[in-house]
Every structure is written in structure tokens, then in C-alpha cells.
Short mmCIF file of N, CA and C in Angstrom, two decimals:
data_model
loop_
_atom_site.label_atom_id
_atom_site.label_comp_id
_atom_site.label_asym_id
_atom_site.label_seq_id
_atom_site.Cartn_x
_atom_site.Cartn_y
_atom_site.Cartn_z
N UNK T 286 59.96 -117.24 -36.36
CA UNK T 286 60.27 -115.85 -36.62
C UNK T 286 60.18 -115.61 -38.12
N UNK T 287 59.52 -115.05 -38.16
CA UNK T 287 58.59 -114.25 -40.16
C UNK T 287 59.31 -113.01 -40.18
N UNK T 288 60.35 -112.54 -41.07
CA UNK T 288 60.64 -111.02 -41.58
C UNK T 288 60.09 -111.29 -43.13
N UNK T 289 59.01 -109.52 -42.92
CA UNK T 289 58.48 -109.60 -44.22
C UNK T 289 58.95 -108.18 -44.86
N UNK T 290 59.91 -108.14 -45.52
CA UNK T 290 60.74 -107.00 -46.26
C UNK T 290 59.41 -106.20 -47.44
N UNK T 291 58.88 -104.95 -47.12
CA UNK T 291 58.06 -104.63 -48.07
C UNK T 291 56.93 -104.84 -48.03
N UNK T 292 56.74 -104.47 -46.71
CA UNK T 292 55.53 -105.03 -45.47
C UNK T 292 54.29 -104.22 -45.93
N UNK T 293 54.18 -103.08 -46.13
CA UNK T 293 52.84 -102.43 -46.26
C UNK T 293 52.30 -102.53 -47.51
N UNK T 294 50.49 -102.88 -47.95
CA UNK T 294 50.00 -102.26 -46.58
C UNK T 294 50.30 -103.12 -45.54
N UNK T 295 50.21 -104.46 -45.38
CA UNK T 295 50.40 -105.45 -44.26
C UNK T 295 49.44 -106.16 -44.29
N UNK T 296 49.01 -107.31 -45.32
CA UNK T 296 48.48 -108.16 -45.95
C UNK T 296 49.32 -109.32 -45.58
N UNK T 297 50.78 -109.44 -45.71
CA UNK T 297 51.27 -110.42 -45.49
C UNK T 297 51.83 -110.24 -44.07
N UNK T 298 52.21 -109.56 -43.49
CA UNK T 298 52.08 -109.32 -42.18
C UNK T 298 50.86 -110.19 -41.35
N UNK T 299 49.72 -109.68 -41.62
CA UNK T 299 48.25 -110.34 -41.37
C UNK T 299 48.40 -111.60 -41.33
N UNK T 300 48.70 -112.23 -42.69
CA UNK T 300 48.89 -113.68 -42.98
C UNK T 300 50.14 -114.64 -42.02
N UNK T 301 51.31 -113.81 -42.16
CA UNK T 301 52.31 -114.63 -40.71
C UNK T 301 51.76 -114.40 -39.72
N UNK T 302 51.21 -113.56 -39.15
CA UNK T 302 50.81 -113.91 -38.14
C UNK T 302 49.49 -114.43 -37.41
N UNK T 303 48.94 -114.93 -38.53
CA UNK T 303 47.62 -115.80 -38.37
C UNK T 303 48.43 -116.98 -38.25
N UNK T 304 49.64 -117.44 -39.03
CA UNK T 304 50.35 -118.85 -39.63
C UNK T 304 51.07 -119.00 -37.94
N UNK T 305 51.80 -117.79 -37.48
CA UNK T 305 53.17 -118.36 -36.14
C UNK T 305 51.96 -118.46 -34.91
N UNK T 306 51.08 -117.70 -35.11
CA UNK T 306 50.52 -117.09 -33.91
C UNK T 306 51.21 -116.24 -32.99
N UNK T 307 50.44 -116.48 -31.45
CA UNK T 307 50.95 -115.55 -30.35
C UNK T 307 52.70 -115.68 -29.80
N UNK T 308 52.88 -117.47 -30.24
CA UNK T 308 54.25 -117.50 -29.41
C UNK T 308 55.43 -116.95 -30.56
N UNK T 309 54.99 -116.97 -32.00
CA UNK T 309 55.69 -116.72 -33.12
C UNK T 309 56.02 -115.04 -32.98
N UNK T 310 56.98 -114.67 -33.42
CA UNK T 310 57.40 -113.25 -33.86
C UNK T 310 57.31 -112.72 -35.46
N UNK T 311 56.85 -111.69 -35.60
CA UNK T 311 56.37 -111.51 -37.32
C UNK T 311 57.33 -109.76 -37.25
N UNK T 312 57.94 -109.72 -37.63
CA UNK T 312 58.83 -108.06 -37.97
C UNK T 312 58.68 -107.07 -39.46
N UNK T 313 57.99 -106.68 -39.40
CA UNK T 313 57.49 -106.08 -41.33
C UNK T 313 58.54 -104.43 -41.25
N UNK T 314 58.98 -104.43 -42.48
CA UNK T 314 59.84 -103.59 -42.57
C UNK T 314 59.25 -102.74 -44.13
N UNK T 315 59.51 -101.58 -44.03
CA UNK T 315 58.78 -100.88 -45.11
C UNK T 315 59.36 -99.11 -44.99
N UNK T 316 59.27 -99.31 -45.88
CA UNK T 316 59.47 -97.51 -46.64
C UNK T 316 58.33 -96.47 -45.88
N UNK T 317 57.18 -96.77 -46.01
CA UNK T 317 55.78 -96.53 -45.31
C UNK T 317 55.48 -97.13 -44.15
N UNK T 318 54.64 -96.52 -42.93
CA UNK T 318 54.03 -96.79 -42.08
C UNK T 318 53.24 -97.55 -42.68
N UNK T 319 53.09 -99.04 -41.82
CA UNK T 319 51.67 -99.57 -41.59
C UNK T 319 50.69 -99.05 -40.81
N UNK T 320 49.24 -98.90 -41.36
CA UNK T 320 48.46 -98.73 -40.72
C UNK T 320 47.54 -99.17 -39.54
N UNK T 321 47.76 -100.48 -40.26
CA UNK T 321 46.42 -101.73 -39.63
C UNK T 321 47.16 -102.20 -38.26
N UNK T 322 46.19 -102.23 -37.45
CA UNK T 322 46.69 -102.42 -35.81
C UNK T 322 46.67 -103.99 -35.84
N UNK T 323 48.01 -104.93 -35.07
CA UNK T 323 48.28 -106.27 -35.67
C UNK T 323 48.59 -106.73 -33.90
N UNK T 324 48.51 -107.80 -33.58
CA UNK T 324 48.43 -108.34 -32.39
C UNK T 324 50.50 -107.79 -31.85
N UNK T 325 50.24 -108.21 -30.40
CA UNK T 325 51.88 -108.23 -30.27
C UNK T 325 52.92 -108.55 -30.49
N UNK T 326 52.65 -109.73 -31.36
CA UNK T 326 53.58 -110.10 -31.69
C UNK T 326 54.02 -110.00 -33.04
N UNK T 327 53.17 -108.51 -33.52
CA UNK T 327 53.88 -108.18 -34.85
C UNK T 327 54.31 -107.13 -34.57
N UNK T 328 56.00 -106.56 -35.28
CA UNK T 328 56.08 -105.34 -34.71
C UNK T 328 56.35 -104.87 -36.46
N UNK T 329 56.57 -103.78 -36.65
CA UNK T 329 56.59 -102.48 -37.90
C UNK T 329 57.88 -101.93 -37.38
N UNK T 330 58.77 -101.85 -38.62
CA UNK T 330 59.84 -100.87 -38.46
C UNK T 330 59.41 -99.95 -39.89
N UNK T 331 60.08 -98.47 -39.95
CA UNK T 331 59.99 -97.62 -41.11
C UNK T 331 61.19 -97.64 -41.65
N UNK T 332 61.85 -98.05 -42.15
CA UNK T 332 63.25 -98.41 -42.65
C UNK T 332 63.65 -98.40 -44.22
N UNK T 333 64.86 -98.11 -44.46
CA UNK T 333 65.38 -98.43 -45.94
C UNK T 333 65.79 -99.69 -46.18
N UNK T 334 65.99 -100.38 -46.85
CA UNK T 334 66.39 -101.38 -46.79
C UNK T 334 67.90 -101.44 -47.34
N UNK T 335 68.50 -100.31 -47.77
CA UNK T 335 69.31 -100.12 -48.68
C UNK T 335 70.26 -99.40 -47.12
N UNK T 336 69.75 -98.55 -46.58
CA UNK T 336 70.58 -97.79 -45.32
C UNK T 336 70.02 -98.43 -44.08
N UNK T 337 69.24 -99.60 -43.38
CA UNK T 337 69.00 -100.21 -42.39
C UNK T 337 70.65 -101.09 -42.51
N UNK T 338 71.15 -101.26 -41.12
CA UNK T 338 71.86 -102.22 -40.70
C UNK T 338 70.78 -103.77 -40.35
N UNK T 339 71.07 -105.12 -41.87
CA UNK T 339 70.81 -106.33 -41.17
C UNK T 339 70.37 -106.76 -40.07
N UNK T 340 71.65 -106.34 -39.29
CA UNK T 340 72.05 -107.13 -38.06
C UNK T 340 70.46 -106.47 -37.05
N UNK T 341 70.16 -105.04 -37.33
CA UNK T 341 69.82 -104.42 -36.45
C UNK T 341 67.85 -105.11 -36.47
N UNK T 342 68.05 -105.24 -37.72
CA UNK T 342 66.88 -105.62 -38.17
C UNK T 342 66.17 -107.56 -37.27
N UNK T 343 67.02 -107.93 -36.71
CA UNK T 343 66.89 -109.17 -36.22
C UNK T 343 65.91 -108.81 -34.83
N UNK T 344 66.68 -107.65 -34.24
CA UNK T 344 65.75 -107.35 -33.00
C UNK T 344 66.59 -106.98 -31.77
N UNK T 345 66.00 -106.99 -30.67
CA UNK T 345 66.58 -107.04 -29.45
C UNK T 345 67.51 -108.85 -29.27
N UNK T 346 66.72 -109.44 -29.30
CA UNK T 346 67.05 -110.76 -29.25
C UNK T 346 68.36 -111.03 -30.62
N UNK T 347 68.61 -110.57 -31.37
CA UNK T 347 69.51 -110.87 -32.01
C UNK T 347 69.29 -112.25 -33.07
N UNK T 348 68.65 -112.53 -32.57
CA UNK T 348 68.31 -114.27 -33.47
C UNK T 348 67.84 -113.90 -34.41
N UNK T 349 68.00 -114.96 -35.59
CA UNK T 349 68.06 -114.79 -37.18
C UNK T 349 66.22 -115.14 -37.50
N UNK T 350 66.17 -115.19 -38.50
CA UNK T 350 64.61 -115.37 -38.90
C UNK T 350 64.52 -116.61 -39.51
N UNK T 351 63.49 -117.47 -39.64
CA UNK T 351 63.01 -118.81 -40.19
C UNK T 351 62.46 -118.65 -41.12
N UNK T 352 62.05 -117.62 -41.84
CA UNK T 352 61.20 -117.60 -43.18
C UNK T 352 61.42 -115.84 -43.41
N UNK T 353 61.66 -115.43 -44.72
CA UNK T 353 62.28 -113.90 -45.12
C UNK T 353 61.24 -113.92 -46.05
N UNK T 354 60.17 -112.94 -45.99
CA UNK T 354 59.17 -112.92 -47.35
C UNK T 354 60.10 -111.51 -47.77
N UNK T 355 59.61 -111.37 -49.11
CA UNK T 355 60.80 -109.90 -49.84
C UNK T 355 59.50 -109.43 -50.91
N UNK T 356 57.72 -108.50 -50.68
CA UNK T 356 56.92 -108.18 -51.38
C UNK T 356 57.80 -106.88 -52.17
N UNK T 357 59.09 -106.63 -51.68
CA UNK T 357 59.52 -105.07 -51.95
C UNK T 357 59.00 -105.21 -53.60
N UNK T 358 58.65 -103.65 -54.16
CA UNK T 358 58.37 -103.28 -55.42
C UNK T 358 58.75 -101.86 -55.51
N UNK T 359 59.67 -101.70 -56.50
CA UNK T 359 59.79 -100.21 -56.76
C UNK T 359 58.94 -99.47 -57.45
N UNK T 360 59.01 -98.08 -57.00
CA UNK T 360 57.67 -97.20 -57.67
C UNK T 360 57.64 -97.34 -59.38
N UNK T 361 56.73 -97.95 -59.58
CA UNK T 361 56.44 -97.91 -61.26
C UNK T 361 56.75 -96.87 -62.06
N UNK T 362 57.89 -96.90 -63.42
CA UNK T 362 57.43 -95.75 -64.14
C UNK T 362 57.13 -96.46 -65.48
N UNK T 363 57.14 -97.56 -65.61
CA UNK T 363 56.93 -97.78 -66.99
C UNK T 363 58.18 -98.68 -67.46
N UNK T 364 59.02 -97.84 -67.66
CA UNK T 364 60.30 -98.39 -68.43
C UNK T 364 61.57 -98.22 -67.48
N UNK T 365 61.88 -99.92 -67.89
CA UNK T 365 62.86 -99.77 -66.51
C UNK T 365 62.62 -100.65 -65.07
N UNK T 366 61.31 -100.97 -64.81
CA UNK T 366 61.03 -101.32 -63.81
C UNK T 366 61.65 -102.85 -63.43
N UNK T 367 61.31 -103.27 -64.38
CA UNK T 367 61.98 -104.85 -64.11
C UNK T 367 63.80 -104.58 -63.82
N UNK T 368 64.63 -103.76 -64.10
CA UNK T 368 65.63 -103.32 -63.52
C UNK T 368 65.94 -102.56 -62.11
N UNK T 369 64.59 -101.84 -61.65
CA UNK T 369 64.85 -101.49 -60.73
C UNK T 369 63.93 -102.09 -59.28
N UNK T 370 63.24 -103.63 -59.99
CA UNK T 370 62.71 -104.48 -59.27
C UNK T 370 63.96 -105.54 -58.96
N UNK T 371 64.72 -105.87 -59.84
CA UNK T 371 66.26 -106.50 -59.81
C UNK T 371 67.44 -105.61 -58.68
N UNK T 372 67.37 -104.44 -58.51
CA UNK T 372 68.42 -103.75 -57.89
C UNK T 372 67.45 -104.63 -56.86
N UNK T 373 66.41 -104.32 -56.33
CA UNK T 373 65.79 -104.53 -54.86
C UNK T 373 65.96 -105.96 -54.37
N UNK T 374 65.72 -106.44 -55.44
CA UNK T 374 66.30 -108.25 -55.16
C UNK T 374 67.58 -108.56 -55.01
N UNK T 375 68.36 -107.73 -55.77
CA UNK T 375 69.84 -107.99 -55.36
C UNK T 375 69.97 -107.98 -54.08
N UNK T 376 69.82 -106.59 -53.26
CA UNK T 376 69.89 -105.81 -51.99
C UNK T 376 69.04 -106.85 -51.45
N UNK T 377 68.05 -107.53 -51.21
CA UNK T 377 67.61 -108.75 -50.62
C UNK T 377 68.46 -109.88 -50.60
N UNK T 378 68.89 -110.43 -51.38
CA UNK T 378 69.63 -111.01 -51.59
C UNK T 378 71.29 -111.06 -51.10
N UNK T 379 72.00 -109.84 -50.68
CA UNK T 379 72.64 -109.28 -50.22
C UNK T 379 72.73 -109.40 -49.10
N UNK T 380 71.58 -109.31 -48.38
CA UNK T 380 71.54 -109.12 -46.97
C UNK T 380 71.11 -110.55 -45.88
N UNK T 381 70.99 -111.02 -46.56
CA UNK T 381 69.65 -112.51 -46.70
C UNK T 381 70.82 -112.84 -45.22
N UNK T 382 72.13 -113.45 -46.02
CA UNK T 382 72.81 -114.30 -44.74
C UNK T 382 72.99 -113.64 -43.31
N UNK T 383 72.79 -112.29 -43.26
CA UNK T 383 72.80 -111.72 -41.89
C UNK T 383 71.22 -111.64 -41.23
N UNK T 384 70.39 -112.75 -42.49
CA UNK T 384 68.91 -112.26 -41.61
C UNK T 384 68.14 -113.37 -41.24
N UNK T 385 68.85 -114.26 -42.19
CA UNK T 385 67.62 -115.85 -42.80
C UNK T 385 68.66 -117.21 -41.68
N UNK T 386 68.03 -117.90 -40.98
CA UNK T 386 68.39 -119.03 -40.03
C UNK T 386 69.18 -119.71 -41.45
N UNK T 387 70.13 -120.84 -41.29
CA UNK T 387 70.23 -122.00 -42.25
C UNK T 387 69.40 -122.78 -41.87
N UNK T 388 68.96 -123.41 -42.97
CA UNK T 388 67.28 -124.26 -43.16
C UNK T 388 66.57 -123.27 -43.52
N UNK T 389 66.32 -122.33 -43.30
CA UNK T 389 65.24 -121.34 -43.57
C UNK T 389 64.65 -121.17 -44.67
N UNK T 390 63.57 -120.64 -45.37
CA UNK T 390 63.06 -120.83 -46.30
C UNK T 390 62.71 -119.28 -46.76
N UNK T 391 62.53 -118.67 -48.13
CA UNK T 391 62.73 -117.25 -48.67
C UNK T 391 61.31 -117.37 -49.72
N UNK T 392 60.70 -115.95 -49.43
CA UNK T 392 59.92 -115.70 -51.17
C UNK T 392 60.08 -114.36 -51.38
N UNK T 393 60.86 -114.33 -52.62
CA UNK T 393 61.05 -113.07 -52.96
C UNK T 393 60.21 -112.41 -54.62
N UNK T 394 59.42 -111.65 -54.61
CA UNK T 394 58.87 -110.88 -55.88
C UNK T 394 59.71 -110.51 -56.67
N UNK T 395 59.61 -109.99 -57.86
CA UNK T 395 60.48 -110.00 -58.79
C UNK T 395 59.68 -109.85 -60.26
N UNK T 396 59.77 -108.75 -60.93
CA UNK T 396 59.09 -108.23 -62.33
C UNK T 396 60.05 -108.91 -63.11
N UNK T 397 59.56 -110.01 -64.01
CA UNK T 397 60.34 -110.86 -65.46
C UNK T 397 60.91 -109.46 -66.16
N UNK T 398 62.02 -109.70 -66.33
CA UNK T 398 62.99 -108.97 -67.07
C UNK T 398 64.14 -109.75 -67.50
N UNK T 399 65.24 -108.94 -68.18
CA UNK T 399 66.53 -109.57 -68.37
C UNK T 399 67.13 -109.73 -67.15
N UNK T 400 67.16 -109.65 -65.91
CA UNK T 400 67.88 -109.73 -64.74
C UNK T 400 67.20 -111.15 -64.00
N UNK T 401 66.06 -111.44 -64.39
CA UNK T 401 65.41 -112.42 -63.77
C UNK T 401 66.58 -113.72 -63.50
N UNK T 402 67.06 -114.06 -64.73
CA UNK T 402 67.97 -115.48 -64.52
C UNK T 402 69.40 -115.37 -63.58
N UNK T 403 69.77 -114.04 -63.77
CA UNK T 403 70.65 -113.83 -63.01
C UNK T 403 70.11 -113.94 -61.00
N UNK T 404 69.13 -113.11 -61.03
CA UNK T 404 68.21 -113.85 -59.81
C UNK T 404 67.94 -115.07 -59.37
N UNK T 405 67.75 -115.80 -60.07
CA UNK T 405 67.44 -117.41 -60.21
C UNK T 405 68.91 -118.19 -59.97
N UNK T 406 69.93 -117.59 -60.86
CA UNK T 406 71.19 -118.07 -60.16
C UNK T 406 71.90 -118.14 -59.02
N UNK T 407 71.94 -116.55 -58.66
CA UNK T 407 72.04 -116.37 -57.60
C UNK T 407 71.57 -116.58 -56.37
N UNK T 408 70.04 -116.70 -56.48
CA UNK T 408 69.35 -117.55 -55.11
C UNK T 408 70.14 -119.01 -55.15
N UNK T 409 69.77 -119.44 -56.38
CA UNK T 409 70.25 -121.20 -56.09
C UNK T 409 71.24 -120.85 -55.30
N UNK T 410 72.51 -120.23 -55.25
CA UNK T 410 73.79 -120.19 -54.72
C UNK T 410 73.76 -120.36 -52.99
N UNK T 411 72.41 -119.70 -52.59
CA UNK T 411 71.97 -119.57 -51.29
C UNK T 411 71.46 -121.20 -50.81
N UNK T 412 70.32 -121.50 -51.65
CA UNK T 412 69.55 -122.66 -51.39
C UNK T 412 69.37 -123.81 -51.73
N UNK T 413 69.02 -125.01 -51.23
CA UNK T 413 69.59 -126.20 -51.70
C UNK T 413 68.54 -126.30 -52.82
N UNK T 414 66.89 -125.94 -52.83
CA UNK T 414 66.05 -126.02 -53.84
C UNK T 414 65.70 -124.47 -54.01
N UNK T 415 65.30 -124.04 -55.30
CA UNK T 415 64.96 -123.02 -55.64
C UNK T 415 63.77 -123.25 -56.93
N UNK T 416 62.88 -122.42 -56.66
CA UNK T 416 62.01 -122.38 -58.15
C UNK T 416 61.44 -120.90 -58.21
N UNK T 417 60.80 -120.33 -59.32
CA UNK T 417 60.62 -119.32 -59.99
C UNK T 417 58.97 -119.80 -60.24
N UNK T 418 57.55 -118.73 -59.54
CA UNK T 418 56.70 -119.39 -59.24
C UNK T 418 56.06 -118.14 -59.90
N UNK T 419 54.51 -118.43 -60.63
CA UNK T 419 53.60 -117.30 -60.64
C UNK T 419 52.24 -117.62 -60.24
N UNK T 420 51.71 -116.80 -59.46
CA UNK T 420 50.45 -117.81 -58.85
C UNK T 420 49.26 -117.94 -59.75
N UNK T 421 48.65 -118.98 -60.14
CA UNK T 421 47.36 -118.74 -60.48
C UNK T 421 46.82 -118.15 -60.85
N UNK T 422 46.16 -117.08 -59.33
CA UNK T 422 45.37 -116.12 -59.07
C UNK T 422 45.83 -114.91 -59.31
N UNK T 423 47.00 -115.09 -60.04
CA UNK T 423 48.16 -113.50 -60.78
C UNK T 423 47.53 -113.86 -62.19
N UNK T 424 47.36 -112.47 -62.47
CA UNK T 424 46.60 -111.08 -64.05
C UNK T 424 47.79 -112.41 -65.26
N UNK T 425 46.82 -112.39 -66.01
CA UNK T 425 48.09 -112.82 -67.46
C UNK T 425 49.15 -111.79 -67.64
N UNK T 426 48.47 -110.71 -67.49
CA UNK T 426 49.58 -109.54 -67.87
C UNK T 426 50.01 -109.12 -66.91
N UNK T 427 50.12 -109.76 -65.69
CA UNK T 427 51.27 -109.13 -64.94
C UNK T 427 52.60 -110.11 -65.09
N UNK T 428 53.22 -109.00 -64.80
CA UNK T 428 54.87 -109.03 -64.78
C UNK T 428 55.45 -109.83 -63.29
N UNK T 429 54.79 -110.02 -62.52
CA UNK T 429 55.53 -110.20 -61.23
C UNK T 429 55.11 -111.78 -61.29
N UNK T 430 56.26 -112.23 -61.06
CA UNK T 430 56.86 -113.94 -60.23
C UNK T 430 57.29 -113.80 -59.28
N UNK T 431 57.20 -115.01 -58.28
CA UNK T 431 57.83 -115.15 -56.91
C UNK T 431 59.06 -115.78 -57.06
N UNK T 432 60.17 -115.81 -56.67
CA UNK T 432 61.71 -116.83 -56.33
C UNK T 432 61.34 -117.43 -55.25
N UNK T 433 61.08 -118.73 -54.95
CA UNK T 433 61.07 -119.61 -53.87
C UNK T 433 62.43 -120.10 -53.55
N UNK T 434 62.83 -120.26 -52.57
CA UNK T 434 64.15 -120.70 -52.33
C UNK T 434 63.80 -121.61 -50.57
N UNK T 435 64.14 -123.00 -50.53
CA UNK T 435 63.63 -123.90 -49.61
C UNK T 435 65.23 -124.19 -49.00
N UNK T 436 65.24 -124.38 -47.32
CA UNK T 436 66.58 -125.21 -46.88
C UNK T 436 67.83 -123.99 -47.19
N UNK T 437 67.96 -122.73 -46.70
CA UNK T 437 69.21 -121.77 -46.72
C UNK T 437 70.59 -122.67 -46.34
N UNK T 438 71.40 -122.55 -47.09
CA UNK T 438 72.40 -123.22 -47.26
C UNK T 438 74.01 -121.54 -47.19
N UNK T 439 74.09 -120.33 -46.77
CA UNK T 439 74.96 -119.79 -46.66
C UNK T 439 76.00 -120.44 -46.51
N UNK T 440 77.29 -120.00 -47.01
CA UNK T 440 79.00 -120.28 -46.62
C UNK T 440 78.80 -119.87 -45.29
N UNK T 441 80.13 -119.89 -44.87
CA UNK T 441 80.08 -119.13 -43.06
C UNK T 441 80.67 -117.96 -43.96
N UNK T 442 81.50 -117.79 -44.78
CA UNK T 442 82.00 -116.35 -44.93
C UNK T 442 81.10 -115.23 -45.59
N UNK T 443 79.83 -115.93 -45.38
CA UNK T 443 78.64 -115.05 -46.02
C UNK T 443 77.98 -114.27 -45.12
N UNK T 444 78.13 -115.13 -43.56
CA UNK T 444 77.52 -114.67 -42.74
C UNK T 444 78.40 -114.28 -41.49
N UNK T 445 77.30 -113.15 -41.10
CA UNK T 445 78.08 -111.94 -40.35
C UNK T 445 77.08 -112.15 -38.64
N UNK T 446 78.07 -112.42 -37.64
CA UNK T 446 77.19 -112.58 -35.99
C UNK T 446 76.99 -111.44 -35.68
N UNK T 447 76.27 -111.37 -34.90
CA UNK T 447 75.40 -110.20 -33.78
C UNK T 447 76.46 -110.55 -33.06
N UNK T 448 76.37 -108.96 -32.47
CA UNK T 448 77.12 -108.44 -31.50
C UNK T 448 77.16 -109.20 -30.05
N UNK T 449 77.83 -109.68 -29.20
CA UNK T 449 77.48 -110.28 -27.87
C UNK T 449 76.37 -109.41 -27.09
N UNK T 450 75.89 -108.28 -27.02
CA UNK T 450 75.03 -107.85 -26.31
C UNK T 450 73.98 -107.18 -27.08
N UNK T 451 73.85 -108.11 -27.97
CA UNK T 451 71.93 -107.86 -28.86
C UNK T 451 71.35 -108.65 -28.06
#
């Protein structure tokens, strides 16, 4: 089970579900409709991530997810952004233990700013390994790194159960 927070257009959507296949479940969640028509076993919600209920976000089945991708990016204005790419990671971050299996594994985006290390701390807190990644095939001048976080390690008082009849 793949939740990809910040799903459209649905590139990485595409990609989990080339990776789980047919028996795997892939759930993309986004501000925007996806367009691109994706086998059954991907489904699209239109959601906030800020006013979606967690819990609700798991599904009918109620079961937690094995891998949380987080592409979310706030609308660019220039100045500021790496702060309001940090609110969105927080709120990922926030929500993570009502969404991510323990063991599970996280990649979350993230514009280098002053909030970055505080990010980096705070994941570790979640995961037994964590690193701060920029790919390769990423612009010199871009701003965006990934947070890898391997093996979810939540308290129990972090995490919140589904209802008996999800």
C-alpha cells in the first residue's frame, strides 16, 4: 500500500503503481484532480491535507500504508516559499503516525531553507534511519531535497486506531 500526498499531475502515482502492481493499492491525494486514467488499483482523492481526516484517508479497509511519498509544494511566490514548503512538511509529518505502517518507509520534498534542520530532526524522531537527499538529475539551482526516512519507528501515543467498522 503506496499513499502519495501531492499526487498530481500523477507521475508518481504512475511509478507506484508500475512498482506494487495489480495486487498492490496506490491512493494519490491532491488539491487538483488527476487527469491521467491509472489501472484499478489506483484510486485519486481531491482533498486538503490540512482539513482531510488521516484516518479517513487509509480507505475502506482501514489499514495503514507501507510507503508515504509527500511531492506536496506550495504555490510559488518567490519569497517565503521555503517556509511555506516547511508548514506542508510539518502537516506531513503530523499526520504520518495515523497513515505510515511501523517499518514503513517515507519521502518527503522540501525547499532548503532555515526550517530544513528542524525537518531533519524531527523526521529522525519518527525513523530509525533518516537522510536528506538531492537527486542527480535535480537543476543546480533548484531548491528542492528529498527527506528519506527508512524503518517508521512511532511511540504508541503518536498513534491514533481506526474506528472498529472502517
Amino acid at each position: 500500500r503506496v499513499l502519495d500526498l501531492g499526487c498530481a499531475p500523477g507521475a508518481w502515482l504512475q511509478v507506484a503503481a508500475e512498482i506494487v502492481g495489480p495486487r498492490g493499492v496506490v491512493v494519490g491525494v491532491d488539491l487538483q484532480p488527476v487527469l491521467h486514467s491509472f489501472p484499478d488499483h489506483v484510486h485519486h482523492l481531491v482533498a486538503d491535507i490540512y482539513e482531510a481526516d488521516p484516518l479517513a484517508l487509509r480507505g475502506p479497509s482501514g489499514r495503514l500504508f507501507d510507503v508515504v511519498l509527500s511531492d506536496m509544494a506550495p504555490n510559488t511566490i518567490g519569497h517565503g516559499d521555503d517556509l511555506l514548503s516547511a508548514r506542508l512538511c510539518a502537516r506531513v509529518l503530523e499526520v504520518l503516525p495515523d497513515l505510515l505502517a511501523p517499518g514503513g518507509n517515507f519521502t518527503m520534498k522540501v525547499l532548503e531553507g532555515g526550517e530544513q534542520p528542524r525537518l531533519l530532526r524531527d523526521t529522525r524522531a519518527l525513523f530509525a534511519t533518516v537522510k536528506a537527499y538531492k537527486p542527480p538529475a535535480s537543476r543546480d539551482v533548484s531548491r528542492e531535497i528529498y527527506i528519506v526516512g527508512h524503518g517508521f519507528a512511532p511511540t504508541p501515543a503518536q498513534v491514533r486506531s481506526a474506528p472498529l467498522d472502517s
